[in-house]
Coordinates of C-alpha atoms and ligand atoms in Angstrom, one line a residue:
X610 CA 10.3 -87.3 12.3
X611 CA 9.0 -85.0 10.1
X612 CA 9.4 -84.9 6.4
X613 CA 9.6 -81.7 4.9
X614 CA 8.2 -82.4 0.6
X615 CA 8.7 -80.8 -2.1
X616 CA 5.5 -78.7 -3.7
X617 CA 5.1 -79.8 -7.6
X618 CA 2.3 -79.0 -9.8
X619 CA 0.3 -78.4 -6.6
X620 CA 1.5 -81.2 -4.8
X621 CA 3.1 -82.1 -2.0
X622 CA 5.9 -85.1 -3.2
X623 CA 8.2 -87.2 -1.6
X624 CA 11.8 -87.3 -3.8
X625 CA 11.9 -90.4 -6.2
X626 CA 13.5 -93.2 -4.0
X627 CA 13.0 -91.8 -0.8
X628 CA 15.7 -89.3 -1.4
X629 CA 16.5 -87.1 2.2
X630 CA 18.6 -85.0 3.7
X631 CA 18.7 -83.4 7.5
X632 CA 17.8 -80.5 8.8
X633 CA 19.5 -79.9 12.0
X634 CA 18.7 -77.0 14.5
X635 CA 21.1 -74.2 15.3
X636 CA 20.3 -73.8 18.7
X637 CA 21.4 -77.6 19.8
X638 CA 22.4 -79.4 16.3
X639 CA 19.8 -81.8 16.9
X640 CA 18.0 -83.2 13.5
X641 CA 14.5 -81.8 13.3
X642 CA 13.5 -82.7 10.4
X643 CA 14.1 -84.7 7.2
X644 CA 13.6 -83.0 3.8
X645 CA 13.2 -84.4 0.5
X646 CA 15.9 -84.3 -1.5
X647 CA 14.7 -83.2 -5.3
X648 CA 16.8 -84.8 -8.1
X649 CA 16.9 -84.2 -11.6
X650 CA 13.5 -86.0 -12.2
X651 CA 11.7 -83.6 -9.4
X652 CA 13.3 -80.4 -10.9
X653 CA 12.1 -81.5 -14.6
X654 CA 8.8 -82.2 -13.2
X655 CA 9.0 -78.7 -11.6
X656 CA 10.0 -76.9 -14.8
X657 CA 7.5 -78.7 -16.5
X658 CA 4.4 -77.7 -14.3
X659 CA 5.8 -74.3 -14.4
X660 CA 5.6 -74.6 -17.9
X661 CA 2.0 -75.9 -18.6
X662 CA 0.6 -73.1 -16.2
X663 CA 1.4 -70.4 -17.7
X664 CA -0.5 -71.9 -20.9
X665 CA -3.7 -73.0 -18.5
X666 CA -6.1 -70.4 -16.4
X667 CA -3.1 -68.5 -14.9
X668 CA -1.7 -67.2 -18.5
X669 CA -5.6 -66.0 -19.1
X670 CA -6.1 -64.2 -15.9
X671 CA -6.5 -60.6 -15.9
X672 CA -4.3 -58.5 -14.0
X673 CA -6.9 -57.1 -11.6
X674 CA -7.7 -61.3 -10.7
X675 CA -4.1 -61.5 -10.4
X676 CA -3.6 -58.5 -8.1
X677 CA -6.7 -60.1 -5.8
X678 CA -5.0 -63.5 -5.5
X679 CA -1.6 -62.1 -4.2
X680 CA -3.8 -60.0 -1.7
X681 CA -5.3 -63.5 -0.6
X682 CA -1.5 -64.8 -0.1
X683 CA -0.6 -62.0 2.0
X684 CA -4.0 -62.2 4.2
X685 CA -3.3 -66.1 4.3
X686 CA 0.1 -66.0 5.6
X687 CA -0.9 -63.5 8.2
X688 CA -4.0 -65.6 9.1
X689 CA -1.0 -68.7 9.7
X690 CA 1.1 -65.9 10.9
X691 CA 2.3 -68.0 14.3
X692 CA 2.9 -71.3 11.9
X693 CA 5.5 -69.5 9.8
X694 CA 6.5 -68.2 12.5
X695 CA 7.7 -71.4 14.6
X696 CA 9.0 -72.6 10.7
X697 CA 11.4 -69.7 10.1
X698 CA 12.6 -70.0 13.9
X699 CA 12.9 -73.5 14.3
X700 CA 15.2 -73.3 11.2
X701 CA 17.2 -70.2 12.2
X702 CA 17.4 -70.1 15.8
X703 CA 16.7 -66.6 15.4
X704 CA 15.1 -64.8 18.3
X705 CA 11.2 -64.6 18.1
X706 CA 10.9 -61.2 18.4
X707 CA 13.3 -60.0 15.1
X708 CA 11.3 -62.5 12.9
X709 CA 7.5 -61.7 14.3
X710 CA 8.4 -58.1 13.4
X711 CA 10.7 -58.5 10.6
X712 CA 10.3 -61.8 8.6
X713 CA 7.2 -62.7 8.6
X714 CA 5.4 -59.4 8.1
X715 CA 7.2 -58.5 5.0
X716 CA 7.0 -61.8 3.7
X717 CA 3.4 -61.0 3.5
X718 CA 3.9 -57.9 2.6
X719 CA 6.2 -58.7 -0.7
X720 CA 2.6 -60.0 -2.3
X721 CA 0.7 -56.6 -2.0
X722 CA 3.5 -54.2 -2.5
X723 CA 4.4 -56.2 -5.9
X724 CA 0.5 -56.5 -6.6
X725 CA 0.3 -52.6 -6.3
X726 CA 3.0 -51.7 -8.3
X727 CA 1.7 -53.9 -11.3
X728 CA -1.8 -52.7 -10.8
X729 CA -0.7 -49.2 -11.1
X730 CA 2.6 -48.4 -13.0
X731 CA 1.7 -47.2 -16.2
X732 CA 3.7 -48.2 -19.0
X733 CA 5.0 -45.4 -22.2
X734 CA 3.4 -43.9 -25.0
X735 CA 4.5 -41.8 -27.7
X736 CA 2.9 -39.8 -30.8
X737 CA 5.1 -39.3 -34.0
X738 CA 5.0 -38.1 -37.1
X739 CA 4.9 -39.3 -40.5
X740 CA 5.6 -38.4 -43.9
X741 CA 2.2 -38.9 -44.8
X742 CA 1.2 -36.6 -42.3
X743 CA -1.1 -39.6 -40.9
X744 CA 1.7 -40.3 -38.2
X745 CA 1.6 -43.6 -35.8
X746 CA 1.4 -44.0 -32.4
X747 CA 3.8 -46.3 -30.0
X748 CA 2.7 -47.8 -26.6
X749 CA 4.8 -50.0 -24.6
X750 CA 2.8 -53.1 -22.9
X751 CA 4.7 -55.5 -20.5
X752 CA 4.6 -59.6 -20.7
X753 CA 5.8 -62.3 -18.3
X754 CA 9.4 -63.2 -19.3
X755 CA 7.6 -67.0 -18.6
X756 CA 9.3 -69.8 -15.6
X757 CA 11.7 -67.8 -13.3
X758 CA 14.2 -70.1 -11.5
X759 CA 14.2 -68.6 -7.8
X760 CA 17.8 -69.3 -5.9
X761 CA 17.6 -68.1 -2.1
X762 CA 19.6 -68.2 1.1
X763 CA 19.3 -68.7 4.7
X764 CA 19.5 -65.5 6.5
X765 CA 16.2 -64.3 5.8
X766 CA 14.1 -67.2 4.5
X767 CA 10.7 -66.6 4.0
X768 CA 11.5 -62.3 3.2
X769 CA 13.8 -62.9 0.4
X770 CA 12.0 -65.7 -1.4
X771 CA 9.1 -63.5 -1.5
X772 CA 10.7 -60.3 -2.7
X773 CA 11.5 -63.0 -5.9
X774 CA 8.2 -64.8 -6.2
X775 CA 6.0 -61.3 -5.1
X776 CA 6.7 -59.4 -8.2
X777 CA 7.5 -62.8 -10.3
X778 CA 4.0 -63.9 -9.7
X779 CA 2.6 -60.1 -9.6
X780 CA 4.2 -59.8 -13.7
X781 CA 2.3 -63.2 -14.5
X782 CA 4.8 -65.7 -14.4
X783 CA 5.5 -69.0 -12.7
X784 CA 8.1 -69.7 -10.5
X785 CA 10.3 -73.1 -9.3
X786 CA 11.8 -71.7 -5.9
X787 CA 15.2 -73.9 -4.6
X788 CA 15.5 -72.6 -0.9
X789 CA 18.8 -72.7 1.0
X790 CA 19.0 -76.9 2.3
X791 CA 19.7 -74.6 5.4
X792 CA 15.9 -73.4 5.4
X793 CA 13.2 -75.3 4.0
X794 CA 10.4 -74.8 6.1
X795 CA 8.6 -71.7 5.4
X796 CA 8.9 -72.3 1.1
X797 CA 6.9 -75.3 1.4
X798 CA 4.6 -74.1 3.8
X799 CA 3.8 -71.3 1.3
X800 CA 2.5 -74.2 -0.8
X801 CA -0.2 -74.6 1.2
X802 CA -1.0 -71.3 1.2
X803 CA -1.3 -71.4 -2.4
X804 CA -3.6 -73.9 -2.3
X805 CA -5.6 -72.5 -0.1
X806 CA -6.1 -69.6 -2.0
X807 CA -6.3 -71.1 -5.0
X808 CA -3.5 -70.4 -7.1
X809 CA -3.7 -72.7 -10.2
X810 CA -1.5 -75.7 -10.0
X811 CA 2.2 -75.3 -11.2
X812 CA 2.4 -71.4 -10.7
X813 CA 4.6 -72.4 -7.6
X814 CA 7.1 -74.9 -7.1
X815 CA 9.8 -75.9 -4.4
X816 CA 12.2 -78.4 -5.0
X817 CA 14.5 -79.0 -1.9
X818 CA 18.3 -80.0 -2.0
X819 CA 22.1 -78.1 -2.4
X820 CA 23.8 -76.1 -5.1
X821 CA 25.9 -78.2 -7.2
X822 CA 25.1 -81.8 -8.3
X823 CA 22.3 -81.3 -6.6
X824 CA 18.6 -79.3 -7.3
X825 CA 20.4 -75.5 -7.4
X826 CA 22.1 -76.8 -10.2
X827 CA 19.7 -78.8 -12.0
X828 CA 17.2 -75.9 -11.7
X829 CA 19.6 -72.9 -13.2
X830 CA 21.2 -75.6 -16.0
X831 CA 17.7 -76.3 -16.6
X832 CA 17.1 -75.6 -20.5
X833 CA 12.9 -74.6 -20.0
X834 CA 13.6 -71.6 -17.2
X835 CA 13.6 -68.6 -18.8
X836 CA 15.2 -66.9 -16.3
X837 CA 17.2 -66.5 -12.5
X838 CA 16.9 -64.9 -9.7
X839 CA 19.4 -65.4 -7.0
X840 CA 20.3 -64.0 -3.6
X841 CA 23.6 -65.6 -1.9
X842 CA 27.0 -65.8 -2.1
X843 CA 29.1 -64.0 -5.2
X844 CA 31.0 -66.9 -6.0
X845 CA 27.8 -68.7 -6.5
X846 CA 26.1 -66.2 -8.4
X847 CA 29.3 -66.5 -10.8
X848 CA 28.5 -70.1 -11.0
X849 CA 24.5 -69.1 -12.0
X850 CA 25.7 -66.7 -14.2
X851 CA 27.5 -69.2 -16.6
X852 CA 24.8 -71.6 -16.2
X853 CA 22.8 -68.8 -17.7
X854 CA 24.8 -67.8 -20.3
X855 CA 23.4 -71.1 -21.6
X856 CA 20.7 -70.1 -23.4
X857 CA 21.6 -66.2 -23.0
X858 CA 19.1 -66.4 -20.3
X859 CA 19.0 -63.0 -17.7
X860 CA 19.9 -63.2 -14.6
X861 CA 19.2 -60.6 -11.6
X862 CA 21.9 -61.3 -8.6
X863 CA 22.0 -60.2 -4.7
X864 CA 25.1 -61.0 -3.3
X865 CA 27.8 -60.4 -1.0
X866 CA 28.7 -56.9 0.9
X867 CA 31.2 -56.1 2.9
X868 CA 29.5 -53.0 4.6
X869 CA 30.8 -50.0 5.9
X870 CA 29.4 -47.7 8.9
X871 CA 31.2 -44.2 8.6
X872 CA 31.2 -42.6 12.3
X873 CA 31.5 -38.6 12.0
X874 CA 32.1 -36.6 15.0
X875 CA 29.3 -34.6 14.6
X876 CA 27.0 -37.7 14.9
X877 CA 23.9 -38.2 17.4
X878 CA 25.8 -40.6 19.8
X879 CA 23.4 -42.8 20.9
X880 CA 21.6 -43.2 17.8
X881 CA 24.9 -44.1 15.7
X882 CA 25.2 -46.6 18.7
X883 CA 21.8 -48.3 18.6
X884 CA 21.9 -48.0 15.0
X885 CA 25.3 -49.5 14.5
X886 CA 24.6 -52.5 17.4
X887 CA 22.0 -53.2 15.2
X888 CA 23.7 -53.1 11.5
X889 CA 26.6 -55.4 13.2
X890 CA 24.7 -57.8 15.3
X891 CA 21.1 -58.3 14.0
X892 CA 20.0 -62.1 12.7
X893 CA 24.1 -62.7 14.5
X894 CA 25.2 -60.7 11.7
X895 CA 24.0 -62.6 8.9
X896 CA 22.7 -59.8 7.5
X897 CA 23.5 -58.9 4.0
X898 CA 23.0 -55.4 4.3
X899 CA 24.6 -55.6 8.2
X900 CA 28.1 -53.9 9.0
X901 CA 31.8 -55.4 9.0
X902 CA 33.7 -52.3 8.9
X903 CA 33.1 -49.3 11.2
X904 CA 34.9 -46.2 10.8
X905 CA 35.0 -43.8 13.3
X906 CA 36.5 -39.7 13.3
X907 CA 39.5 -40.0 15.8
X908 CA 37.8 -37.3 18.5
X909 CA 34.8 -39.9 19.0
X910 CA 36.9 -43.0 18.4
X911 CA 37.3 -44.7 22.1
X912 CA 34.0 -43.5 23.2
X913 CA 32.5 -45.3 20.7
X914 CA 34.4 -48.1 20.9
X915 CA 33.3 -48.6 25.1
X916 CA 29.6 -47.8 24.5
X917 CA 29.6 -51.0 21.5
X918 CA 31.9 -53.5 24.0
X919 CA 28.9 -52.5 26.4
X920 CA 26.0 -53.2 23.9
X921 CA 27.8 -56.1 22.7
X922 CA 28.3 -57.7 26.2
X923 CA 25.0 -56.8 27.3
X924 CA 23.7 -58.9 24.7
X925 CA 21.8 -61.8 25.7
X926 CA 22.6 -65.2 23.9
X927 CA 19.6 -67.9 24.3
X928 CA 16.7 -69.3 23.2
X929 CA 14.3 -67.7 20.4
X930 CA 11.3 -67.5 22.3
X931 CA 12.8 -65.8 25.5
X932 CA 11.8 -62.4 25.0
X933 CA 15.1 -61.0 26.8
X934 CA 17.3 -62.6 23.9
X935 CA 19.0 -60.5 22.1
X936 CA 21.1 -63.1 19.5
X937 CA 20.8 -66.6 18.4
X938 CA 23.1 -68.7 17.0
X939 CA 24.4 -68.9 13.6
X940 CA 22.6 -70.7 10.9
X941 CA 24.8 -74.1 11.1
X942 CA 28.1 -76.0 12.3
X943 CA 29.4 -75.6 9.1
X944 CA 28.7 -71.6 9.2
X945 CA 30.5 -71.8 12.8
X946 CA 33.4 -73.0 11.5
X947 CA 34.2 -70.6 8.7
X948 CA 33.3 -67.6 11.2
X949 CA 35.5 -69.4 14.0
X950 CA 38.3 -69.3 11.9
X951 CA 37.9 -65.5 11.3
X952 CA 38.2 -65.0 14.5
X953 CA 41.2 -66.8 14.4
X954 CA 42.8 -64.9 11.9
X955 CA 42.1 -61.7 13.4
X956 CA 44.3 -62.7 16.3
X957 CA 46.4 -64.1 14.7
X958 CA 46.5 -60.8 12.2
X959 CA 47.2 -58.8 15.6
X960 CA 44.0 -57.9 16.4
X961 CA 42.9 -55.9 19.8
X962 CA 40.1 -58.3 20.7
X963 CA 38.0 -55.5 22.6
X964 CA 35.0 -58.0 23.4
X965 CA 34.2 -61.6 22.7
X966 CA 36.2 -63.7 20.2
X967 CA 35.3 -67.2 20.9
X968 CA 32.4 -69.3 21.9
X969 CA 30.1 -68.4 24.5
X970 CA 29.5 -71.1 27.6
X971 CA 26.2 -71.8 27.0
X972 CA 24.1 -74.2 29.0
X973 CA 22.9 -77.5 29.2
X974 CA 20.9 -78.7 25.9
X975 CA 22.6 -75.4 23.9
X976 CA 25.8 -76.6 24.9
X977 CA 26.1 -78.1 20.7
X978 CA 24.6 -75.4 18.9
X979 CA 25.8 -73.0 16.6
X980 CA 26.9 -70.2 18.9
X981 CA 29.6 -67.8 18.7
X982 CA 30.4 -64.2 20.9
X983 CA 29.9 -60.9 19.5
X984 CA 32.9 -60.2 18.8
X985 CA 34.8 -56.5 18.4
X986 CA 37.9 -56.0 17.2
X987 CA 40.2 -52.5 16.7
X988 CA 44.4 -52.2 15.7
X989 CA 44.0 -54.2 12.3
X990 CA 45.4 -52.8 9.1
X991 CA 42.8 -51.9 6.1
X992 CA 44.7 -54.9 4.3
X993 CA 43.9 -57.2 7.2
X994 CA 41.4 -60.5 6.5
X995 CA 38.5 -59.9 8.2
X996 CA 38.1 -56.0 7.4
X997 CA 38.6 -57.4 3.6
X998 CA 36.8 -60.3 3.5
X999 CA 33.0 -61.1 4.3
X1000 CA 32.6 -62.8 7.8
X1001 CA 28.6 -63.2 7.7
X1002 CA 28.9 -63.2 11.6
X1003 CA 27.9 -61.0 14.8
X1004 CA 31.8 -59.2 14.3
X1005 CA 32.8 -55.9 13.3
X1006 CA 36.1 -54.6 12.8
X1007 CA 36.6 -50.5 14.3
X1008 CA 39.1 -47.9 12.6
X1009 CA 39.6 -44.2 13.6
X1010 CA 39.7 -42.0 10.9
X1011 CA 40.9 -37.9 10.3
X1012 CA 39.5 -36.7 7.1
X1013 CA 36.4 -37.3 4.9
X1014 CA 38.6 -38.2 2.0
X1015 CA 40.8 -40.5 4.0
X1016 CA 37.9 -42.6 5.0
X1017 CA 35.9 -42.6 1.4
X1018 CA 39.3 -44.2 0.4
X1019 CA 39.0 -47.0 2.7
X1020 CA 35.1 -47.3 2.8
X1021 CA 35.4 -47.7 -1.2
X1022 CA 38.5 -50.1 -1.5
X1023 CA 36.7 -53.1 -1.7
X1024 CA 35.3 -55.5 -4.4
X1025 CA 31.7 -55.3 -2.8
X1026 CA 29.2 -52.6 -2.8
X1027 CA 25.9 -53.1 -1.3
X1028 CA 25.1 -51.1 1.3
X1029 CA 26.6 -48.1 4.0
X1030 CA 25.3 -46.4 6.7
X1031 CA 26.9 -42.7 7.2
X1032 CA 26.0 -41.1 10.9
X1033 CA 26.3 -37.2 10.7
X1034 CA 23.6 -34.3 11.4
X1035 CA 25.8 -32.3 9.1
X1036 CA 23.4 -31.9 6.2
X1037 CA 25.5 -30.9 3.4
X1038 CA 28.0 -34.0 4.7
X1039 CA 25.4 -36.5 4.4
X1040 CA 24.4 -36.1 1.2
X1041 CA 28.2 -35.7 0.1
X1042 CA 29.1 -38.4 1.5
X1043 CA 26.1 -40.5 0.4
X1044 CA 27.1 -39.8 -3.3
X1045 CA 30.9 -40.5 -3.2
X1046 CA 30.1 -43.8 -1.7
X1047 CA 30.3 -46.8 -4.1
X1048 CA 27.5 -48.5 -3.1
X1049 CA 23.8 -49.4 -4.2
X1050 CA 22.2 -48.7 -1.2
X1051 CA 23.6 -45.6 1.8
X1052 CA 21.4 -44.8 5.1
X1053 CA 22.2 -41.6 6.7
X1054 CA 21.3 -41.8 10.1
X1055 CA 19.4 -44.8 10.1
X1056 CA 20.0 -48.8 8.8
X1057 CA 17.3 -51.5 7.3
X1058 CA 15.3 -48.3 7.1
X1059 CA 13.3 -50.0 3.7
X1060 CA 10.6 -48.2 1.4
X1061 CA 10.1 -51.4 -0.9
X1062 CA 9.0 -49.2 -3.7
X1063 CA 13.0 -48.3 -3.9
X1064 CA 15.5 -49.8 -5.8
X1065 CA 17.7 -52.7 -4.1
X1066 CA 20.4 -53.7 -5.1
X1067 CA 24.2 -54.0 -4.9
X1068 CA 27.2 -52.1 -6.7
X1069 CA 30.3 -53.8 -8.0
X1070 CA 30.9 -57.6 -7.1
X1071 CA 27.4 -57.0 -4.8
X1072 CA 25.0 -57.7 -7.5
X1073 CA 23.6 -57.1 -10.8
X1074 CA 20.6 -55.6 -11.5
X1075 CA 17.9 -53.6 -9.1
X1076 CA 15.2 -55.2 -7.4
X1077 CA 12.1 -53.2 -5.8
X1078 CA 9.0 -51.0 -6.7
X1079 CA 9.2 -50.8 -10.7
X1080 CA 13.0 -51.9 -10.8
X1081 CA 11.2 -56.0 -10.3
X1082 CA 9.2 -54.6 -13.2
X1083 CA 12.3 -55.1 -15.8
X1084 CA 13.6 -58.0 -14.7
X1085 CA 9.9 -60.0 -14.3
X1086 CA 8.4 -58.6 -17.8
X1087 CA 9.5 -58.2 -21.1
X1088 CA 9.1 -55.3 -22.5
X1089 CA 7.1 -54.9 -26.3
X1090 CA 6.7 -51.7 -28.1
X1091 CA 4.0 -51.9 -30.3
X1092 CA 3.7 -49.1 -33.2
X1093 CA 1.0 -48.6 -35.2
X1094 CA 0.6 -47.0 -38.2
X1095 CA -2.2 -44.4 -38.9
Ligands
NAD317 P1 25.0 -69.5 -0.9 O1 25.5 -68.8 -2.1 O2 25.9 -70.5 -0.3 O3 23.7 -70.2 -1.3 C1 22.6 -69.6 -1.8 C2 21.7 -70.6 -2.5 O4 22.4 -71.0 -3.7 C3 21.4 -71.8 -1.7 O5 20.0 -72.2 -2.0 C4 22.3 -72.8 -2.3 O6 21.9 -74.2 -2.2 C5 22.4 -72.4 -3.8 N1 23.5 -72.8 -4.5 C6 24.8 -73.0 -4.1 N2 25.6 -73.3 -5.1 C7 24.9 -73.4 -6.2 C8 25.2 -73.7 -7.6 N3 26.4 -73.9 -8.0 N4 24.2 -73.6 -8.5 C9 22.9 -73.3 -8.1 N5 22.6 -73.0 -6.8 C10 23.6 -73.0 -5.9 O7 24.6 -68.3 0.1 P2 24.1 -68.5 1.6 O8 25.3 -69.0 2.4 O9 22.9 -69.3 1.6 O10 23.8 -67.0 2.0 C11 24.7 -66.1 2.5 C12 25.2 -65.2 1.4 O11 24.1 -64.5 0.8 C13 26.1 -64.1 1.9 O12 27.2 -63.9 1.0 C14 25.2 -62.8 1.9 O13 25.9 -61.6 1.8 C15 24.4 -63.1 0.7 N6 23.1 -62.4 0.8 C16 23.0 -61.3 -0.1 C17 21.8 -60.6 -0.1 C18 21.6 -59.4 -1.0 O14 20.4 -59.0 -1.1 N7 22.6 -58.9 -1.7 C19 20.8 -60.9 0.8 C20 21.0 -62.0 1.7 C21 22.2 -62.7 1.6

């Protein structure tokens, strides 16, 4: 079996004791791997290598010899483009064909586009007077804020670990990643990557384990890490953010959404339909940005509702590497359960169950896995569970709506704000509606549409802070004004 290490001080190291845990796959729950479990010794040893290289060759490197090394790490991971590849599938499940074009290119491209930015975003500068009439002059020169703790989840393994360590490396500091103990494959194989490329020992670290007790929590507790960066769930980014307020450290947090898709009449059909198939049932719907709620104007509403129980049951359920599959499983048992038990309390709740709602016969050796149906449902109140709550599942509640302001009401009543997708080709609509949603992110006529040079992030319970372009700037630097008197 293989053993998945953790990657210390340039090293690839077993836990002390022979610490493991499982790694079962989604597609048939069979174990596929063991992974080292990293205790409190591992994460100190982590922090510590962290530490030391930022006082050895990779504190003295210029920025233009930092800028070429992160170019070497994208080229490198798209040279081993088919081994991340069968890392991040064989711990998803997810089809082939979402992560060869989504995951794995921008997980290479997160290193140039953060390498960029720091090569050419100027900083400020201002002239002033004096009473002397000699006057002084101010510029503004960025430093690393030093080791960045780097939380991530499962959805989107190798992508959102390297939107973190991109622009954390890019600013000059060195990072201690803790992937999900859902995904641990492509983090450590990013290890040898480094070394390959020659990143000086300790400038990246993976220790492998859970949240609490366990290395999540020993990492974000950890006195020496200057700061966190987490993407996950918002109850556990209210956990990181009072392990940071330890130390007053920052934190910048991606969290939950509970997305809406607002429907107008006046929409292009078919692309509000492929774009809204997409937004609900991408990854299964473990999607951050991905839709739960979908609100429809009344004169479109049961159109609408047949052409998605169409896409949705013309889906194709199987293995990753067919090229016909449309959906994988979800990311565990665990996860299964908790979705399984929406589904429940949708019907329960009264739901019209227009498609799916259950678990999907599949065959033979995929008979265990993780599966669940895409599921539709229509008839529930606003107040009901699943159009308040976020599933993280291929599911999407459907409400017909009459006015603009009726639906902004319900689109907005909600404790999340990350993302919305508004489908209109009235102009002066679209950007109307854009603005009065609460939200950090809004695509008209299009979803996952993503210029990484903008800022990402979410509103309300969704997040804190921006992420993106020069947005990773403020969080991965500290800011110095230096005047000087004439
Ligand atoms: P999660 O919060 O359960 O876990 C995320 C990470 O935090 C994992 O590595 C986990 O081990 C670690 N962790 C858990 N408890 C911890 C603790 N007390 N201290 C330190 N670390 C701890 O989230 P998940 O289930 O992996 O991911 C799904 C969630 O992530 C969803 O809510 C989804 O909306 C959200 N998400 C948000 C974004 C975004 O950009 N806003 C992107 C992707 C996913």
């Amino acid at each position: 079996m293989q053993l998945i290490h953790n990657f210390i001080n340039g090293e690839f190291t077993a836990a002390a004791g022979g610490r493991i845990f499982e790694k079962r796959s989604p597609l048939n729950n069979l174990v596929i791997a063991n992974v080292a479990e990293a205790g409190k010794a591992e994460v100190d040893a982590a922090v510590s290598a962290a530490r030391a290289a930022l006082k050895g060759p990779w504190g003295r490197m210029t920025i233009a010899e930092r800028v070429d090394m992160l170019y070497a790490v994208a080229n490198e991971i798209n040279r081993r483009f088919d081994d991340f590849l069968a890392a991040e599938v064989a711990d998803t499940g997810k089809p082939m064909s979402l992560a060869r074009h989504i995951d794995i290119p921008r997980g290479a491209a997160n290193f140039k586009i953060f390498a960029d930015v720091v090569k050419n975003v100027p900083t400020e500068f201002f002239e002033m007077a004096t009473p002397d009439g000699k006057g002084a002059l101010n510029y503004a020169m960025r430093a690393p804020v030093g080791v960045v703790g780097v939380v991530c989840p499962w959805n989107l393994p190798l992508l959102l670990m390297t939107w973190k360590v991109g622009p954390a490396l890019a600013c000059g500091n060195a990072v201690v990643v803790k992937p999900s103990e859902e995904t641990p494959q492509t983090a450590t194989l990013l290890g040898e990557v480094m070394n390959t490329v020659g990143l000086p020992k300790g400038v990246y670290n993976v220790v492998h384990g859970f949240g609490p007790n366990s290395a999540g929590e020993f990492l974000t507790t950890h006195p020496d890490v200057d700061a966190i960066t987490f993407t996950g769930e918002t109850r556990t980014g209210a956990a990181i953010m009072k392990a940071a307020a330890t130390g007053a450290r920052p934190v910048s947090l991606e969290m939950g959404g509970k997305n809406p898709a607002i429907v107008f009449a006046d929409c292009d059909f078919d692309a509000a339909i492929e774009g809204t198939m997409r937004s609900v049932f991408a990854n299964c719907g473990q999607v951050c940005l991905g839709t739960e709620r979908v609100y429809v104007e009344r004169p479109i509403f049961d159109k609408f509702v047949a052409a998605m129980k169409k896409g949705a049951e013309s889906l194709k359920l199987g293995r990753p590497e067919e090229a016909d599959t449309g959906m994988g499983p979800l990311i565990s048992q665990e996860h299964k359960s908790k979705v399984l038990s929406y589904y429940k309390k949708a019907a329960e709740e009264g739901a019209t169950v227009v498609t799916g709602g259950g678990v999907p016969d599949m065959p033979g050796e995929l008979k265990d896995g993780a599966w669940v149906q895409p599921t539709i449902w229509t008839g529930l109140p606003e107040s009901a569970s699943v159009v308040r709550e976020e599933i993280f599942g291929p599911c999407c509640h459907i409400q017909p709506f009459d006015t603009e302001e009726q639906v902004l009401a319900w689109a907005n009543d909600t404790t999340y704000g990350l993302a919305a997708s508004v489908w209109t080709t009235n102009l002066q609509r679209g950007h109307r509606v854009a603005a009065a949603v609460e939200a950090g992110l809004v695509w008209v006529n299009s979803w996952f549409l993503r210029d990484l040079r903008t800022p990402f992030g979410g509103a309300k319970q969704s997040g804190i802070g921006r992420e993106g372009g020069v947005h990773s700037l403020e969080f991965y630097t500290e800011l110095k004004n230096v005047c000087i008197k004439l």
